[in-house]
XYZ file of C-alpha atoms in Angstrom:
390
model
C 36.330 -47.450 76.821
C 35.158 -46.859 80.379
C 38.731 -46.640 81.705
C 39.641 -44.308 78.855
C 36.691 -42.049 79.615
C 37.612 -41.970 83.313
C 41.203 -41.174 82.393
C 40.178 -38.284 80.137
C 37.772 -36.949 82.740
C 40.340 -37.126 85.585
C 42.426 -34.093 86.602
C 45.907 -33.617 85.200
C 47.640 -35.134 88.250
C 45.498 -38.247 88.022
C 46.110 -38.674 84.297
C 49.857 -38.252 84.824
C 49.873 -40.885 87.578
C 47.932 -43.271 85.333
C 50.435 -42.782 82.527
C 53.390 -43.373 84.845
C 51.892 -46.729 85.897
C 52.002 -47.986 82.305
C 54.865 -50.382 81.540
C 55.893 -48.793 78.202
C 56.136 -45.353 79.825
C 58.310 -46.776 82.620
C 60.620 -48.417 80.051
C 60.989 -45.134 78.130
C 61.765 -43.184 81.314
C 64.367 -45.789 82.309
C 65.964 -45.585 78.843
C 66.138 -41.785 78.933
C 67.672 -41.933 82.416
C 70.279 -44.466 81.247
C 71.231 -42.273 78.280
C 71.502 -39.228 80.573
C 73.828 -41.149 82.922
C 76.050 -42.200 80.003
C 76.231 -38.619 78.695
C 77.015 -37.201 82.154
C 79.713 -39.864 82.638
C 81.280 -39.004 79.261
C 81.274 -35.281 80.041
C 82.807 -35.911 83.494
C 85.532 -38.129 82.005
C 86.302 -35.629 79.251
C 86.484 -32.775 81.758
C 88.996 -34.772 83.828
C 91.185 -35.437 80.780
C 91.148 -31.788 79.729
C 91.916 -30.726 83.308
C 95.006 -32.923 83.420
C 96.192 -31.425 80.103
C 95.814 -27.923 81.467
C 93.158 -27.046 78.910
C 89.884 -25.264 79.723
C 86.482 -26.764 79.058
C 82.997 -25.416 78.533
C 81.242 -23.396 75.881
C 82.528 -20.002 76.983
C 84.858 -19.969 73.955
C 81.783 -19.190 71.785
C 82.094 -15.540 72.861
C 85.758 -15.334 71.887
C 87.071 -13.756 68.680
C 87.175 -15.988 65.588
C 90.244 -15.213 63.474
C 89.038 -16.682 60.186
C 86.968 -15.626 57.201
C 84.075 -17.569 55.670
C 83.575 -17.610 51.933
C 79.873 -16.729 51.983
C 77.285 -15.733 54.539
C 73.622 -14.745 54.711
C 74.360 -12.381 57.621
C 77.227 -9.886 58.010
C 80.374 -11.665 59.219
C 84.096 -10.960 59.195
C 87.229 -12.118 61.014
C 87.137 -10.828 64.584
C 83.473 -11.633 65.202
C 82.574 -14.223 67.829
C 82.652 -17.988 67.302
C 78.918 -18.020 68.083
C 78.303 -15.781 65.055
C 80.503 -18.044 62.932
C 78.353 -21.026 63.957
C 75.237 -18.994 63.113
C 76.678 -18.436 59.627
C 77.332 -22.179 59.325
C 73.764 -23.023 60.364
C 72.277 -20.568 57.857
C 74.512 -21.908 55.074
C 73.408 -25.446 55.946
C 69.753 -24.395 55.865
C 70.257 -22.621 52.530
C 71.666 -25.747 50.908
C 69.065 -28.008 52.537
C 66.074 -25.877 51.480
C 67.314 -25.508 47.888
C 68.074 -29.233 47.693
C 64.703 -30.269 49.121
C 62.689 -28.075 46.739
C 64.683 -28.906 43.595
C 65.026 -32.648 44.321
C 61.260 -32.891 44.904
C 60.428 -31.203 41.595
C 63.031 -33.224 39.666
C 61.956 -36.439 41.401
C 58.334 -35.788 40.373
C 59.367 -35.298 36.737
C 61.496 -38.458 36.760
C 58.668 -40.464 38.372
C 56.144 -39.271 35.766
C 58.720 -40.018 33.066
C 59.003 -43.623 34.267
C 55.229 -44.007 33.979
C 55.158 -42.383 30.537
C 53.798 -44.502 27.638
C 56.941 -43.540 25.724
C 59.426 -46.406 26.115
C 62.393 -44.123 25.368
C 61.409 -41.637 28.095
C 60.765 -44.403 30.635
C 64.137 -46.069 29.899
C 65.995 -42.752 30.112
C 64.469 -41.999 33.518
C 65.311 -45.528 34.718
C 68.933 -45.122 33.643
C 69.098 -41.777 35.467
C 67.909 -43.382 38.686
C 70.310 -46.308 38.497
C 73.297 -44.085 37.669
C 72.864 -41.399 40.336
C 71.527 -43.703 43.074
C 74.467 -46.096 42.854
C 77.307 -43.551 42.877
C 78.635 -42.246 46.234
C 77.395 -38.740 46.981
C 80.853 -37.567 48.033
C 82.251 -38.571 44.629
C 79.455 -36.671 42.865
C 80.102 -33.534 44.918
C 83.813 -33.603 44.113
C 83.018 -34.173 40.415
C 80.626 -31.191 40.198
C 82.972 -28.911 42.123
C 85.901 -29.851 39.868
C 83.750 -29.350 36.772
C 82.577 -25.897 37.882
C 86.067 -24.720 38.851
C 88.061 -26.284 36.002
C 85.450 -26.687 33.253
C 83.935 -23.194 33.110
C 85.733 -20.234 31.473
C 87.476 -17.384 33.270
C 85.650 -14.142 34.031
C 86.549 -12.318 30.809
C 85.277 -15.231 28.691
C 82.140 -15.807 30.785
C 79.258 -17.721 29.271
C 75.963 -15.818 29.118
C 73.071 -18.215 28.377
C 70.530 -15.492 29.298
C 70.733 -11.675 29.483
C 72.260 -10.694 32.845
C 73.281 -14.301 33.667
C 76.991 -15.213 33.587
C 78.768 -18.535 34.143
C 82.435 -18.436 35.158
C 84.890 -20.529 37.162
C 84.340 -18.067 40.040
C 80.636 -18.793 40.214
C 77.227 -18.017 38.717
C 76.147 -14.364 38.559
C 72.408 -13.646 38.211
C 70.191 -10.520 38.575
C 68.908 -9.813 42.084
C 66.169 -7.638 43.564
C 67.651 -4.775 45.583
C 66.717 -4.776 49.254
C 64.238 -2.258 50.686
C 62.755 -1.630 54.129
C 59.302 -2.382 52.717
C 60.173 -6.069 52.225
C 60.571 -6.647 55.968
C 57.166 -5.120 56.659
C 55.710 -7.168 53.798
C 56.977 -10.338 55.467
C 55.259 -9.366 58.726
C 52.082 -8.524 56.790
C 52.234 -11.942 55.105
C 52.424 -13.630 58.508
C 49.481 -11.552 59.715
C 47.499 -12.426 56.585
C 48.213 -16.129 57.030
C 47.113 -15.986 60.665
C 43.951 -14.144 59.617
C 43.146 -16.773 56.985
C 43.534 -19.535 59.579
C 41.218 -17.747 62.012
C 38.572 -17.120 59.323
C 38.774 -20.752 58.175
C 38.295 -22.031 61.738
C 35.368 -19.654 62.305
C 33.631 -20.839 59.128
C 34.408 -24.469 59.988
C 32.594 -24.119 63.328
C 29.537 -22.947 61.358
C 29.792 -25.857 58.845
C 31.091 -23.635 56.086
C 34.293 -23.815 54.060
C 36.711 -21.075 53.030
C 37.225 -21.075 49.260
C 40.723 -21.143 47.838
C 40.398 -17.730 46.160
C 39.142 -16.054 49.323
C 41.912 -17.718 51.367
C 44.531 -16.460 48.899
C 43.005 -12.976 49.022
C 43.142 -12.806 52.820
C 46.788 -13.993 52.825
C 48.086 -11.768 50.005
C 46.076 -8.574 50.576
C 48.099 -7.260 53.605
C 51.568 -7.533 51.931
C 50.139 -6.022 48.736
C 48.775 -3.034 50.694
C 52.174 -2.555 52.395
C 53.943 -2.798 49.010
C 51.728 -0.082 47.516
C 51.982 2.073 50.654
C 55.786 2.213 50.260
C 55.422 3.323 46.622
C 55.867 -0.145 45.054
C 59.693 -0.290 45.363
C 61.102 -2.808 42.893
C 64.625 -2.467 41.448
C 66.608 -5.247 39.811
C 70.395 -5.222 40.260
C 72.024 -6.711 37.135
C 75.651 -7.939 37.417
C 78.204 -6.095 35.280
C 81.873 -6.748 34.538
C 83.996 -4.228 36.434
C 87.744 -4.752 36.436
C 88.672 -8.380 37.108
C 85.256 -9.605 38.288
C 81.500 -9.056 38.068
C 79.799 -6.675 40.481
C 76.163 -6.453 41.471
C 73.443 -9.069 41.304
C 73.527 -12.321 43.234
C 76.571 -14.580 43.204
C 76.418 -18.345 43.575
C 79.851 -19.666 44.484
C 81.135 -22.885 42.853
C 81.008 -24.603 46.261
C 77.342 -23.728 46.811
C 76.418 -24.598 43.218
C 78.232 -27.957 43.452
C 76.420 -28.773 46.715
C 72.977 -27.924 45.305
C 73.578 -29.782 42.026
C 75.021 -32.864 43.732
C 72.382 -33.113 46.462
C 69.546 -32.430 43.991
C 70.579 -35.039 41.412
C 71.389 -37.667 44.067
C 68.264 -37.220 46.217
C 65.956 -36.841 43.192
C 66.777 -40.429 42.210
C 65.414 -41.680 45.556
C 62.477 -39.258 45.536
C 61.479 -40.436 42.063
C 61.192 -44.034 43.293
C 59.142 -42.927 46.301
C 56.766 -40.857 44.152
C 56.458 -43.605 41.522
C 55.556 -46.140 44.212
C 52.998 -43.706 45.646
C 51.360 -43.166 42.241
C 51.194 -46.911 41.603
C 49.576 -47.304 45.037
C 46.474 -45.449 43.858
C 43.812 -47.905 42.575
C 43.434 -47.862 38.798
C 39.701 -47.363 39.233
C 40.394 -43.795 40.347
C 42.084 -42.957 37.036
C 39.491 -44.835 35.004
C 36.736 -42.839 36.718
C 38.524 -39.629 35.755
C 38.815 -40.740 32.117
C 35.112 -41.665 32.162
C 34.323 -38.078 33.241
C 36.141 -36.764 30.168
C 39.393 -35.673 31.835
C 42.613 -36.076 29.898
C 45.764 -37.663 31.315
C 47.304 -34.484 32.767
C 44.042 -33.546 34.500
C 43.709 -37.038 35.962
C 47.256 -36.842 37.365
C 46.884 -33.278 38.683
C 43.363 -33.496 40.094
C 42.995 -37.134 41.172
C 46.248 -39.096 41.423
C 48.807 -36.596 42.768
C 46.650 -35.286 45.692
C 46.006 -38.850 46.896
C 49.639 -39.796 46.399
C 50.692 -37.162 48.955
C 49.171 -39.237 51.765
C 51.269 -42.242 50.777
C 54.613 -40.581 50.099
C 54.800 -38.099 52.990
C 56.409 -40.514 55.554
C 59.150 -41.844 53.209
C 59.757 -38.351 51.817
C 60.366 -37.204 55.393
C 63.238 -39.683 55.655
C 64.573 -38.511 52.297
C 64.569 -34.858 53.407
C 66.265 -35.763 56.694
C 68.976 -37.678 54.823
C 69.537 -34.722 52.480
C 69.959 -32.353 55.420
C 72.417 -34.643 57.190
C 74.374 -35.370 54.004
C 74.958 -31.646 53.571
C 77.764 -32.176 56.104
C 79.792 -33.662 53.194
C 80.213 -30.067 52.025
C 83.332 -29.904 54.171
C 85.076 -31.927 51.438
C 84.738 -29.118 48.859
C 85.188 -26.154 51.191
C 81.596 -24.943 51.527
C 81.328 -23.097 54.895
C 78.542 -25.063 56.597
C 78.370 -26.208 60.222
C 80.988 -28.972 60.078
C 83.572 -26.778 58.339
C 83.015 -23.958 60.849
C 83.382 -26.474 63.714
C 86.592 -27.901 62.232
C 88.188 -24.457 61.928
C 87.025 -23.540 65.436
C 88.462 -26.788 66.813
C 91.826 -26.061 65.188
C 91.936 -22.581 66.783
C 90.543 -23.383 70.258
C 91.336 -27.099 70.765
C 87.769 -27.625 72.096
C 87.190 -30.984 70.396
C 84.373 -32.297 72.600
C 82.462 -29.017 72.586
C 82.732 -28.622 68.798
C 81.628 -32.206 68.125
C 78.777 -31.777 70.637
C 77.656 -28.599 68.845
C 77.613 -30.424 65.497
C 75.493 -33.219 66.989
C 73.096 -30.803 68.706
C 72.646 -28.651 65.592
C 71.930 -31.577 63.252
C 69.637 -33.177 65.841
C 67.668 -29.927 66.163
C 67.406 -29.530 62.375
C 66.213 -33.124 61.989
C 63.597 -32.740 64.724
C 62.267 -29.498 63.200
C 61.990 -31.015 59.706
C 60.370 -34.146 61.109
C 57.853 -32.100 63.122
C 56.884 -29.968 60.117
C 56.353 -32.975 57.855
C 54.427 -34.784 60.590
C 52.042 -31.826 60.605
C 51.673 -32.142 56.828
C 51.064 -35.880 57.197
C 48.450 -35.327 59.906
C 46.733 -32.748 57.723
C 46.615 -35.190 54.807
C 45.150 -37.907 57.043
C 42.426 -35.538 58.260
C 41.537 -34.665 54.673
C 41.217 -38.373 53.955
C 38.331 -38.645 56.432
């Protein structure tokens, strides 16, 4: 304890020198240096090979013109834009699939986990069969199955299925109503960020004075600024409903068969693993916690919502982090069904520019960055849950 206190009280240079004298830090520095030498050697060797073949190297090709179209994009893109913009489209498409898959697989996994713990034997067996079926089939096979089903199994545009008003299912995709864009929504997003920052500052101020910020007041501080901006712009809210015009639907929001197949496949596959993680977390809560809730007069849903589920979050956050990382990395299988994510964009770019090493390096860097960001965010959630435990 004395050495620790001296270390904390020492200046930054002294603390850094003390850390560098530790054996584990020296081993980590040596390992990082070894990896850097291997990478530099590989780059030097690859540059020599490309030089002998008369080909250029480097990432300058990113500012060249990409002569290919991408099926869907969250930002404006067309043939003739730069390769860098094409990679940006691929990254956004990857994030879109990953976010949708993470949210939906978590909700479905929670339902399947609760179903396994249901007193109904039929419900528990059905959920168990679901897990065994989807967990033991290769994800690539499931993606190909769902893409084939959506393209070949759904009717043509003129015979589109309409399960709900304004919603159409065809072999060209799913068409649903969408909210028309308005300049107010951008300002509302900034106001939401400002409101969130204000709620954090108020909560910290009250915490220093041994007071807590109630949930309703926190929600009011967060939501009040975007609501004021929304009313200041005259409350703009218009829904664009898709309509059949000529040979296809126009308006609304279109989900392509490739995107729908990716979301369905990743959701059903990952939900099977998430359900096992959540079930194990629920069973890790002592039964005395539930029995205390029943003794207070709570019914089963209240016990799960108020007592069991909040405590389960502390247990399942680390394994769920791995599940989310796997989902994000497995989105690269989208190249098999033609969804324009990072790997597909890199493959097309490689075919046009012959920059194999650079394209593969970009894929590795992008997925590494995405994994580190997701891991950092969930580590914050885990740290928050551990603090609440104290």
